[in-house]
Tab-separated table of C-alpha atoms and ligand atoms in Angstrom:
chain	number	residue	atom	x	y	z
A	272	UNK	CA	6.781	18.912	-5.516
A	273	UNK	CA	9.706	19.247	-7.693
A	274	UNK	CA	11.652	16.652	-5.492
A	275	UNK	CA	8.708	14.486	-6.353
A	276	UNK	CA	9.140	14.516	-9.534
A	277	UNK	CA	12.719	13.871	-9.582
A	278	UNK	CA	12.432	11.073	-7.293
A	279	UNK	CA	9.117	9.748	-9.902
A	280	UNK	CA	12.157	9.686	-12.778
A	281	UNK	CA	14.633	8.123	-11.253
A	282	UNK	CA	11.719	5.586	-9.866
A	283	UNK	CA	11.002	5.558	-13.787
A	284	UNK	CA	14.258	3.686	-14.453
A	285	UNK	CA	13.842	0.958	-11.915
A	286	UNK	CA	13.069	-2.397	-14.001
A	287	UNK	CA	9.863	-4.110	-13.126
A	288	UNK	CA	9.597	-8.057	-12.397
A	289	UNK	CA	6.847	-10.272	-11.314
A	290	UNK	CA	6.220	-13.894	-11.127
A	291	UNK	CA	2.696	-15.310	-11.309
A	292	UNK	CA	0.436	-17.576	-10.424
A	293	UNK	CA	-3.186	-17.795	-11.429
A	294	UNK	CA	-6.895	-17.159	-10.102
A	295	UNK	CA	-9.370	-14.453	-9.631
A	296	UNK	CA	-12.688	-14.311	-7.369
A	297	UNK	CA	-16.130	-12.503	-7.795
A	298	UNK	CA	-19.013	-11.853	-5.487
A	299	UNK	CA	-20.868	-11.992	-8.615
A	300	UNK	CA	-19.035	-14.773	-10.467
A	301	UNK	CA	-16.319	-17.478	-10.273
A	302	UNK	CA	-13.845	-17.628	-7.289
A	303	UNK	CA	-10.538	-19.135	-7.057
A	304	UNK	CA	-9.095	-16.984	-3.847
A	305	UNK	CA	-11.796	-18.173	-1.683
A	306	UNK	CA	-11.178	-17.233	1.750
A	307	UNK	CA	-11.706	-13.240	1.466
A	308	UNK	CA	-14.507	-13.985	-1.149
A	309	UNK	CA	-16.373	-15.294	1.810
A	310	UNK	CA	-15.615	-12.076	3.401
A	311	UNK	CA	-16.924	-10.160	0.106
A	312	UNK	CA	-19.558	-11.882	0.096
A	313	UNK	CA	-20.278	-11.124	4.053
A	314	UNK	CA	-19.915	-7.575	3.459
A	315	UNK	CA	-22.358	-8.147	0.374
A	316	UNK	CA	-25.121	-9.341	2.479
A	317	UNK	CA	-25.052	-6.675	4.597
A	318	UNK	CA	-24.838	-4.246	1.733
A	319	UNK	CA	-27.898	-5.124	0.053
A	320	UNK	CA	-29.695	-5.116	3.784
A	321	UNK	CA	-28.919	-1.701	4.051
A	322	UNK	CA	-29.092	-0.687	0.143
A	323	UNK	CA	-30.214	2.529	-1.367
A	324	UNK	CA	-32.487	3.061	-4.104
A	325	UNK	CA	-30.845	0.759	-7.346
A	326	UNK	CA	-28.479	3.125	-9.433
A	327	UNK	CA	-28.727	0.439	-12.343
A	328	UNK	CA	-25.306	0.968	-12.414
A	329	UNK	CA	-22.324	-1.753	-12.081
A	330	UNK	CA	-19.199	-1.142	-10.727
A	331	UNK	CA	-15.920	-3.187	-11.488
A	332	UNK	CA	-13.807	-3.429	-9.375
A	333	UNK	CA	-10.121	-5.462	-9.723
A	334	UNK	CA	-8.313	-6.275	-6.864
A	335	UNK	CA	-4.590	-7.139	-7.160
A	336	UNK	CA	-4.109	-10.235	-4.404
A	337	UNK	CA	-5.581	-11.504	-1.370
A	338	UNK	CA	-2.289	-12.908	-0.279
A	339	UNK	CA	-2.046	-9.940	1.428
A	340	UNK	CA	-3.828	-8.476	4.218
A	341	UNK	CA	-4.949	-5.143	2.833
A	342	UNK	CA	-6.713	-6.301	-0.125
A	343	UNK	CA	-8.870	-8.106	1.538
A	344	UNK	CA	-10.302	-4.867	3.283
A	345	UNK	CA	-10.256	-3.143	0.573
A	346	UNK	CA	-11.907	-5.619	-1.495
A	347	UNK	CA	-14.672	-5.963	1.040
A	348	UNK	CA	-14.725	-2.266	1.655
A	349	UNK	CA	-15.202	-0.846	-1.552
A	350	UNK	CA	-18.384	-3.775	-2.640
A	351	UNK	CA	-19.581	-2.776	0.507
A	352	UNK	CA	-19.346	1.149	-0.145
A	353	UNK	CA	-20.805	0.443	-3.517
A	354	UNK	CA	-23.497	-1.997	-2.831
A	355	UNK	CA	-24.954	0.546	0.210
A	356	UNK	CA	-24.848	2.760	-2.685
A	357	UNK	CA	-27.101	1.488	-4.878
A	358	UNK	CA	-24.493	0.076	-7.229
A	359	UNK	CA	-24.221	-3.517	-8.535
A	360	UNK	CA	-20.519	-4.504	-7.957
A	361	UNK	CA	-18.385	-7.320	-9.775
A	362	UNK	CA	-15.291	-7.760	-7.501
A	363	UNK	CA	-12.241	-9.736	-8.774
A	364	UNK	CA	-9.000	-10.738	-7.016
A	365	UNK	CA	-6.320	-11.709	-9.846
A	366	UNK	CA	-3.599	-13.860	-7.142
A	367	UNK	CA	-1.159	-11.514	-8.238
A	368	UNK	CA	-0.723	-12.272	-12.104
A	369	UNK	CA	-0.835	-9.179	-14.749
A	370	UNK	CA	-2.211	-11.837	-17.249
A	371	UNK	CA	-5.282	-12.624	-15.163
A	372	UNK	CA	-5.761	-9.311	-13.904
A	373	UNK	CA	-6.243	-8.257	-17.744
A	374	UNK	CA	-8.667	-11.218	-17.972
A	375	UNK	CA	-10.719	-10.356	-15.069
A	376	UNK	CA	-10.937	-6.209	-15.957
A	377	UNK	CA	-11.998	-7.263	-20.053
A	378	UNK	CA	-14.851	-9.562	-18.085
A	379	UNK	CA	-15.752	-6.875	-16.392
A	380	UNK	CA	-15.949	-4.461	-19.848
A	381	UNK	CA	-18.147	-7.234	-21.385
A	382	UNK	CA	-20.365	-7.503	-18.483
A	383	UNK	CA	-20.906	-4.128	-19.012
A	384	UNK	CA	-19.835	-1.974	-16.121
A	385	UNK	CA	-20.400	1.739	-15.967
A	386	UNK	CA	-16.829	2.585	-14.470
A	387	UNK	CA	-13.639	0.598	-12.948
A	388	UNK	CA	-11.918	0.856	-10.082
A	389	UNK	CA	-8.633	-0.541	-10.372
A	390	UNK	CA	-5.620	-1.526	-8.202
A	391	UNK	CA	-3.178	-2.847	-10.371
A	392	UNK	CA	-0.452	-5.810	-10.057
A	393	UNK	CA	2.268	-4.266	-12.038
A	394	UNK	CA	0.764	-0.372	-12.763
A	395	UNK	CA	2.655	-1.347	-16.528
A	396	UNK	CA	1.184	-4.704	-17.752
A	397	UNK	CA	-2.286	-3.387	-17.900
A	398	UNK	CA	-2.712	-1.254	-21.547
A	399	UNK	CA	-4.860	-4.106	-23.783
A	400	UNK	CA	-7.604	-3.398	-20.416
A	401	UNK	CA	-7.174	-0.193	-20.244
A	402	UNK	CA	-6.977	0.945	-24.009
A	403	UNK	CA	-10.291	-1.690	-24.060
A	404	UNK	CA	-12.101	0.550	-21.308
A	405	UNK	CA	-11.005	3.786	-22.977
A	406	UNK	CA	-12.554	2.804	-26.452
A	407	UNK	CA	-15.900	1.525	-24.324
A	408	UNK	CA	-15.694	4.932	-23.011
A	409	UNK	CA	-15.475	3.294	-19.612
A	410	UNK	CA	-13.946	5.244	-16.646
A	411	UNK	CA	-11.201	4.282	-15.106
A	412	UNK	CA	-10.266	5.295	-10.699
A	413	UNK	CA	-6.836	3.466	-10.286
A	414	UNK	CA	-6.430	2.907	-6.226
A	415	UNK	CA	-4.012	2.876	-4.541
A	416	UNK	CA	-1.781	2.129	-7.182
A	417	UNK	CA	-0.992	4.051	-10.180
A	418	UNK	CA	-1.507	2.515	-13.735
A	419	UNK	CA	1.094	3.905	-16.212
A	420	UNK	CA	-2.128	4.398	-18.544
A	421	UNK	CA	-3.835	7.366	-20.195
A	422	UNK	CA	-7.575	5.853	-19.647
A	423	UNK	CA	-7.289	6.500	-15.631
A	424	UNK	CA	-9.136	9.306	-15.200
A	425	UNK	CA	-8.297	9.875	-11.582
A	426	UNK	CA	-5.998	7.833	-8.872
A	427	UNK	CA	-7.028	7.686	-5.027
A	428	UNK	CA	-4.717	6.623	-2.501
A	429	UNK	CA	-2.546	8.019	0.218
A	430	UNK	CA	0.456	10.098	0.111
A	431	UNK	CA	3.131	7.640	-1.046
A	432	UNK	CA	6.154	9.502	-0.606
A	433	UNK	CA	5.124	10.612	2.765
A	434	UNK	CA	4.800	7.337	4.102
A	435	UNK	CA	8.510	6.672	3.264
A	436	UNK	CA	9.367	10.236	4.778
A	437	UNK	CA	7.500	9.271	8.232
A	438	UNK	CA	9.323	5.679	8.122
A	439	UNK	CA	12.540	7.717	7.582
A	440	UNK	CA	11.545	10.773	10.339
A	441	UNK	CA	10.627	7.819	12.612
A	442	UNK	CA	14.323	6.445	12.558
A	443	UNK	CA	15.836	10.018	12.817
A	444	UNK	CA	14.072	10.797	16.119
A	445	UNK	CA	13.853	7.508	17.294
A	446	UNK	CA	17.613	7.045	17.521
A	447	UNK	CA	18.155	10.980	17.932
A	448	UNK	CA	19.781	11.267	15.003
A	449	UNK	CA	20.928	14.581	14.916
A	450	UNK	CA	22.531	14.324	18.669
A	451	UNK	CA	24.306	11.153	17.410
A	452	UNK	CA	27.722	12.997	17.558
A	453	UNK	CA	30.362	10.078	16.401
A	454	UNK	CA	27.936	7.140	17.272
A	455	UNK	CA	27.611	5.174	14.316
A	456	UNK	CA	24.110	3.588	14.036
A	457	UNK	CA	24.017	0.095	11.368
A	458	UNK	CA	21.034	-0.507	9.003
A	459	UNK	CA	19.445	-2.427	6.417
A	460	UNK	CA	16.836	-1.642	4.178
A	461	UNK	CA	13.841	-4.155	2.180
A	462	UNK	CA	11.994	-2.415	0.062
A	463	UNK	CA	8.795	-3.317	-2.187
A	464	UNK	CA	7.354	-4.748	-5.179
A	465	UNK	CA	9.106	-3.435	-8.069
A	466	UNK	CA	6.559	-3.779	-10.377
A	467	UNK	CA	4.246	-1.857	-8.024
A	468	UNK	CA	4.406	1.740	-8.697
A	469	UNK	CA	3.787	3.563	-4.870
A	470	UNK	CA	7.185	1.049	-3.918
A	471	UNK	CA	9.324	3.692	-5.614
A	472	UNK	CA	7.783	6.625	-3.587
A	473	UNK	CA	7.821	4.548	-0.354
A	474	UNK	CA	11.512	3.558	-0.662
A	475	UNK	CA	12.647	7.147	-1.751
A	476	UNK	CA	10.638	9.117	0.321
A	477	UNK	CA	12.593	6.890	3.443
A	478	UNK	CA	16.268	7.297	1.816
A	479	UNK	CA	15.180	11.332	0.462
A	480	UNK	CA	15.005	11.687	4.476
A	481	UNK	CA	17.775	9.263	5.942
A	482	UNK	CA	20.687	9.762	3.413
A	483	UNK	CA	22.212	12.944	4.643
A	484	UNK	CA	22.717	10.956	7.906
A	485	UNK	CA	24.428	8.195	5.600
A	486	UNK	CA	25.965	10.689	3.405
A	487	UNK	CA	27.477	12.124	7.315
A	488	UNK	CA	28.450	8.190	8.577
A	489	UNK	CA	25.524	7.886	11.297
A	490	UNK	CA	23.730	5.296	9.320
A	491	UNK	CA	25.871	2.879	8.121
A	492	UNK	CA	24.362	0.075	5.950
A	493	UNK	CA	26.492	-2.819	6.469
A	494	UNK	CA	25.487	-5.002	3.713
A	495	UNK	CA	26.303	-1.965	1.320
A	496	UNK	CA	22.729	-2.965	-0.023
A	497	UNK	CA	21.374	0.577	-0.577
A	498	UNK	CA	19.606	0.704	-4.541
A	499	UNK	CA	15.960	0.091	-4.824
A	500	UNK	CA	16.605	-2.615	-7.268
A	501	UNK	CA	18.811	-4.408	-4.632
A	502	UNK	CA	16.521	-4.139	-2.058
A	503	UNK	CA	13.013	-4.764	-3.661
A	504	UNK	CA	10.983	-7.639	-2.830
A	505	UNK	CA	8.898	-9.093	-5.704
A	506	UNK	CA	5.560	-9.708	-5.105
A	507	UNK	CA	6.068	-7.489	-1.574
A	508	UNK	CA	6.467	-11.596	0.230
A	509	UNK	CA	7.018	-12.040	3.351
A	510	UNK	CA	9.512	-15.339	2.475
A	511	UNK	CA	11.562	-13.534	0.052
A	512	UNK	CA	12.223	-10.705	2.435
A	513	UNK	CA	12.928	-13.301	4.644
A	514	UNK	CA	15.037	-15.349	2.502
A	515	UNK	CA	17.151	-12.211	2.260
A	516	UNK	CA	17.286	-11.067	5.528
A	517	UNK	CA	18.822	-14.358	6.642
A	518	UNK	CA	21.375	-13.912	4.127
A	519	UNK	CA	22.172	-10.168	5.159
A	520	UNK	CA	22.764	-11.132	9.140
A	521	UNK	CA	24.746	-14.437	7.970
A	522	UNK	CA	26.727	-13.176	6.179
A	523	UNK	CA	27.286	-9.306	7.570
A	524	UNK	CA	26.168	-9.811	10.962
A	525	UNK	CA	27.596	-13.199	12.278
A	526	UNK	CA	30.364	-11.773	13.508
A	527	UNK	CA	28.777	-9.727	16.475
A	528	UNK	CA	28.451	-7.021	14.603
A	529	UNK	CA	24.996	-4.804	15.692
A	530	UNK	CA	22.272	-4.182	13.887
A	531	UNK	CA	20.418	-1.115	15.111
A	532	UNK	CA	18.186	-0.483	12.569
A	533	UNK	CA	15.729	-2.221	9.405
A	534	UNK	CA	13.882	0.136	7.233
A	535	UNK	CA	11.029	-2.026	5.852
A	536	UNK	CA	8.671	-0.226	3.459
A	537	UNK	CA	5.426	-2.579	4.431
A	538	UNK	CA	4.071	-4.713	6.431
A	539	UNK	CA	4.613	-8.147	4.379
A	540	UNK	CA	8.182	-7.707	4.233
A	541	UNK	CA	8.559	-6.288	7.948
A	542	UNK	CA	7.056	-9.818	9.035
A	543	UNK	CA	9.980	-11.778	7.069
A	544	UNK	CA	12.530	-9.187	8.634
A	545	UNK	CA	11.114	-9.615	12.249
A	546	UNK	CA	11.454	-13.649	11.676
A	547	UNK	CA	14.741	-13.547	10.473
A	548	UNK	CA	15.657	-10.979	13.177
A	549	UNK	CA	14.150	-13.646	15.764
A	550	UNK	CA	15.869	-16.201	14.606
A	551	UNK	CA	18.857	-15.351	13.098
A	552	UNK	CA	20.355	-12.104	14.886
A	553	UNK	CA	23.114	-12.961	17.413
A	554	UNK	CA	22.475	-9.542	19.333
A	555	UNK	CA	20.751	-8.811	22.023
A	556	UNK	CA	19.698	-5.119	21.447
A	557	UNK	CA	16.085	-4.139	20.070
A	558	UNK	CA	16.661	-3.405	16.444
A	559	UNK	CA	14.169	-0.571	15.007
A	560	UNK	CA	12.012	-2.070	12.346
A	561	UNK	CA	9.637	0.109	10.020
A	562	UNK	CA	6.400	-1.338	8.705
A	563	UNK	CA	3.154	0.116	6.768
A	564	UNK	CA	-0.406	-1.134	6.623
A	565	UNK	CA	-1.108	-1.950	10.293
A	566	UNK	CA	-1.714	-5.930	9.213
A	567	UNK	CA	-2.414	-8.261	12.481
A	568	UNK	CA	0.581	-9.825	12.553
A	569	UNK	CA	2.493	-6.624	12.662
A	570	UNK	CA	0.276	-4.920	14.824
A	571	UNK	CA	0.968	-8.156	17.275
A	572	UNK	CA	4.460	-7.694	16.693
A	573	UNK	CA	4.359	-4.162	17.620
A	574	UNK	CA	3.193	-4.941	20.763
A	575	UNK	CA	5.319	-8.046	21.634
A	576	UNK	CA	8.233	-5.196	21.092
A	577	UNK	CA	9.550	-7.036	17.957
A	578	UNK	CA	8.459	-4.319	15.169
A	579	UNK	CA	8.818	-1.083	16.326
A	580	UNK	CA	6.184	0.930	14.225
A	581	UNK	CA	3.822	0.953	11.280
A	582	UNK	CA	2.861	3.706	9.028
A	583	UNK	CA	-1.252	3.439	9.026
A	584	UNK	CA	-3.705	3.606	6.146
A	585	UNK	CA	-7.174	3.857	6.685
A	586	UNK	CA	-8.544	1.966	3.763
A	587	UNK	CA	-12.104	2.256	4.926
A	588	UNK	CA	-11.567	6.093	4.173
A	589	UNK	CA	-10.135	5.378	1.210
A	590	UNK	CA	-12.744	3.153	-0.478
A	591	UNK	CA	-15.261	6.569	0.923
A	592	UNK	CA	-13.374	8.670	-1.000
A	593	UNK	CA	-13.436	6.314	-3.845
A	594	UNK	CA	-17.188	6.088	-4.036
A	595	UNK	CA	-17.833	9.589	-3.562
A	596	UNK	CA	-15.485	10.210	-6.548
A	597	UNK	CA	-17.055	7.622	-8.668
A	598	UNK	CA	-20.468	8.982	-7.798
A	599	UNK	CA	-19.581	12.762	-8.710
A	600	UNK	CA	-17.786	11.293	-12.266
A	601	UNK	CA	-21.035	9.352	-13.162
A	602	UNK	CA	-23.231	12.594	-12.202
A	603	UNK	CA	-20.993	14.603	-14.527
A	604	UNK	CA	-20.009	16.634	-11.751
A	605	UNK	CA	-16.797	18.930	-11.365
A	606	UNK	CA	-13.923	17.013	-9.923
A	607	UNK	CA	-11.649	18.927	-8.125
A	608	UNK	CA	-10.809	20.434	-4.599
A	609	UNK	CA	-14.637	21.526	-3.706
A	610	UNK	CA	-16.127	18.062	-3.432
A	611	UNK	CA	-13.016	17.489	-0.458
A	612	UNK	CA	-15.629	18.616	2.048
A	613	UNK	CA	-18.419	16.058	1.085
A	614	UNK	CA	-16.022	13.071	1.633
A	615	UNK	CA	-15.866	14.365	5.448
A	616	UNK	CA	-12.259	12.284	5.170
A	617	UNK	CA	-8.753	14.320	5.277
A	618	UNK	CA	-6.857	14.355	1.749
A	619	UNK	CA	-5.789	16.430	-0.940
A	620	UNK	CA	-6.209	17.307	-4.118
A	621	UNK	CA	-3.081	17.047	-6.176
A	622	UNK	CA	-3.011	17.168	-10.194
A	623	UNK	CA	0.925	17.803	-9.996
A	624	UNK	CA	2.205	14.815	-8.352
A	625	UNK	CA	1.411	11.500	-10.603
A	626	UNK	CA	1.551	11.386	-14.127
A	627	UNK	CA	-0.132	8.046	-15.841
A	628	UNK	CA	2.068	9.044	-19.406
A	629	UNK	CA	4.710	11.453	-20.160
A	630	UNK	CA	3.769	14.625	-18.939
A	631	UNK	CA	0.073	13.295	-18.941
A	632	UNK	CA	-0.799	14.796	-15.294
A	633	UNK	CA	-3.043	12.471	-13.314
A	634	UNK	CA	-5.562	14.269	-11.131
A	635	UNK	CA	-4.858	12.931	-7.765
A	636	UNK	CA	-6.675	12.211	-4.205
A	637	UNK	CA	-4.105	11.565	-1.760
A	638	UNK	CA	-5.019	10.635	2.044
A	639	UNK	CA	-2.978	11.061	5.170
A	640	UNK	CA	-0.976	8.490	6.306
A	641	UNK	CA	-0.065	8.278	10.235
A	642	UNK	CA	2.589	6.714	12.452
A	643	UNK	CA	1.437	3.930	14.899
A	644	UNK	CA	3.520	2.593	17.335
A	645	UNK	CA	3.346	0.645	21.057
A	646	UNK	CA	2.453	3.891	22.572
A	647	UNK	CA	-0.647	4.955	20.461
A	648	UNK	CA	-2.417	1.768	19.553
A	649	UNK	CA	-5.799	3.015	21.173
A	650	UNK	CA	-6.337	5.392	17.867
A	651	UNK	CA	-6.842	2.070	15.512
A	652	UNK	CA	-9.532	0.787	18.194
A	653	UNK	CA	-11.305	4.679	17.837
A	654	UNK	CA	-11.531	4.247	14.779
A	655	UNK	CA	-13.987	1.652	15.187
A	656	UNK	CA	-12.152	-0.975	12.515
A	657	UNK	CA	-10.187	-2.613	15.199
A	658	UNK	CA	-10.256	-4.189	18.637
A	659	UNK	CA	-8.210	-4.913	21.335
A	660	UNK	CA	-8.459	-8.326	22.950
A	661	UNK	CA	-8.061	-8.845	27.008
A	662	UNK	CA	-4.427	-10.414	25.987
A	663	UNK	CA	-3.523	-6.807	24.554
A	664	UNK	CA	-3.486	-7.565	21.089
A	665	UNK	CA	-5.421	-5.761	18.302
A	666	UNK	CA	-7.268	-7.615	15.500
A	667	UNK	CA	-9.676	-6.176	12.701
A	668	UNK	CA	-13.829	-6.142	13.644
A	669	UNK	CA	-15.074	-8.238	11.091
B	786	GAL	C1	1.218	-0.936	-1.861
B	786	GAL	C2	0.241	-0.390	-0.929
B	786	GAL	C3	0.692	-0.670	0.448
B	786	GAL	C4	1.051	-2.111	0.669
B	786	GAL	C5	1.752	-2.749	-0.483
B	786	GAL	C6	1.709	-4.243	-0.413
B	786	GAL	O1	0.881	-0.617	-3.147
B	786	GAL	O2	0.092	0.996	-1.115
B	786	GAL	O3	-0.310	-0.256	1.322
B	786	GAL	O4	-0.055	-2.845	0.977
B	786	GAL	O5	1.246	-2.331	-1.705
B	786	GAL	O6	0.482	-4.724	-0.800
């Protein structure tokens, strides 16, 4: 825990930056992003077929993109959740600008919802919403992401740091790390969205794991490109990663040199890495590449043999966990450990882990994140959100 903490200060210092562009989408109101709008709205349909009684309560919930994959599950999971719940949902997609993201959350606070649910853009741009839904007396879940904000009353998402330790573990075993004896293994690393706070715990939770083998020569990073702020990707996109790739194998790899290995903290950016890998790599040997998410493109990669694996988050059992939190706040229920068990979902409860302020603990609900690779593919299909198609490749039931 302590290590946490260390690694959430020094994650503390990293400076945040984020370009924008504009929009935002509703299934209740206006809608800019409109391809997984149409899939909100799908998901709608079916919730208010299968409804239960009316809560007469509304539900807000802020989505940070649907550029990429994720978000549009969650999006459509969570309105989904909600609506079978009884709830009236207003669902918003803010196309990855703070500024509209603000916009879209203070609609929400004049349309009167009963509590938020909030994954945030940049966890720091969002304190006129937030200090807004404190004074309404407005409760705030942030998902997934973090908001650096003393109105979140609770944050729901998956272990963060372990998903960079399992990325890192993944390398150590895969190239046998500790039997390496002189071999000297090269590798790059492309981390995440600065301005996003889990791409701290991600990247950190990878190099807390890999740098003794640094530290010891095994892992050599060619490039020298080790510091988070060097290897971030703004905006986790796929074309800056890359952009940057292609300028990390021209310049450090023309020369025959070989790459072994590419620590990629997502999906998004393990895409632009696999490209420029394709395209751009003179070798001839598989290099490792590390993903997270499970998107289709990766998955498809991972069985083409041209990622290697991708750390898996259920987001279906994350948006359960999110409504049966939400439900217990509005019923004025204890929130802590006991309600675990009513979720029927693996997590934990951690109020040590995250703080939202100085020292301001943020009562946590962290799910488990697992490795997926060529070899184990068949547990995405049982769990009923994917399929695999007769040509071998895996693709989300819609
Ligand atoms: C993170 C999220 C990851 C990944 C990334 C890019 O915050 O936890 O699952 O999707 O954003 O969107």
């Amino acid at each position: 825990m302590k290590r946490k903490l260390l690694s959430v200060m020094l994650i503390a210092a990293m400076t945040a930056a984020l370009t924008a562009c504009g929009g935002s989408s509703s299934s209740s109101s206006s809608s800019t992003e409109e391809a997984s709008s149409e899939a909100a709205e799908e998901s709608t349909d079916e919730g208010e077929e299968a409804s239960a009684e009316a809560t007469g309560q509304k539900i807000g919930i802020s989505m940070p993109t649907q550029s990429l994959e994720r978000w549009n599950r969650d999006g459509a999971y969570l309105d989904e959740q909600f609506q079978n719940a009884g709830f009236e949902t207003v669902l918003t997609y803010s196309d990855n600008d703070s500024g509209q993201q603000v916009n879209d959350i203070q609609n929400m606070l004049a349309d009167n919802v009963d509590l938020l649910i909030v994954a945030a853009i940049d966890g720091e741009a969002l304190n006129t919403a937030m200090n807004e839904a404190a004074e309404a007396g407005v409760p705030v879940i942030a998902y997934d992401r973090l908001i650096m904000n003393d109105a979140v009353s609770y944050y729901v998402s998956f272990d963060n740091y372990t998903v960079g330790t399992l990325q890192g573990q993944f390398i150590v075993e895969t190239l046998d790390l500790d039997n390496a004896g002189d071999t000297v293994y090269n590798m790059e690393i492309t981390a995440g969205d600065p301005a996003d706070n889990n791409a701290g715990y991600f990247y950190q939770g990878a190099i807390d794991v890999l740098q003794p083998y640094m530290d010891a020569g095994t892992l050599n990073v060619v490039s020298g490109q080790t510091d988070f702020d060097t290897v971030a990707t703004d905006q986790w996109s796929t074309d800056t990663a890359l952009e940057r790739a292609q300028n990390v194998l021209s310049s450090y790899y023309a020369d025959g040199t070989q790459l072994d290995v590419w620590l990629c903290s997502n999906d998004s950016t393990a895409l632009g890495v696999a490209q420029a890998v394709t395209s751009d790599y003179a070798g001839s040997n598989t290099v490792i590449i590390t993903g997270q998410d499970g998107d289709e493109a990766n998955l498809k990669n991972i069985v083409d043999g041209v990622q290697t694996m991708t750390v898996y988050k259920n987001v279906s059992n994350e948006s359960i966990v999110t409504l049966s939190l939400a439900q217990a706040m509005l019923a004025g229920e204890t929130i802590d450990e006991s309600l675990i068990p009513s979720f029927g979902i693996d997590c934990a409860f951690d109020t040590e882990s995250y703080e939202t302020s100085d020292g301001n603990k943020c009562p946590s609900f962290l799910l488990v994140p697992s490795v997926i690779t060529a070899d184990n593919l068949q547990e995405l299909v049982d769990t009923g959100l994917y399929e695999m198609g007769e040509d071998g490749y895996l693709s989300a039931v819609q």
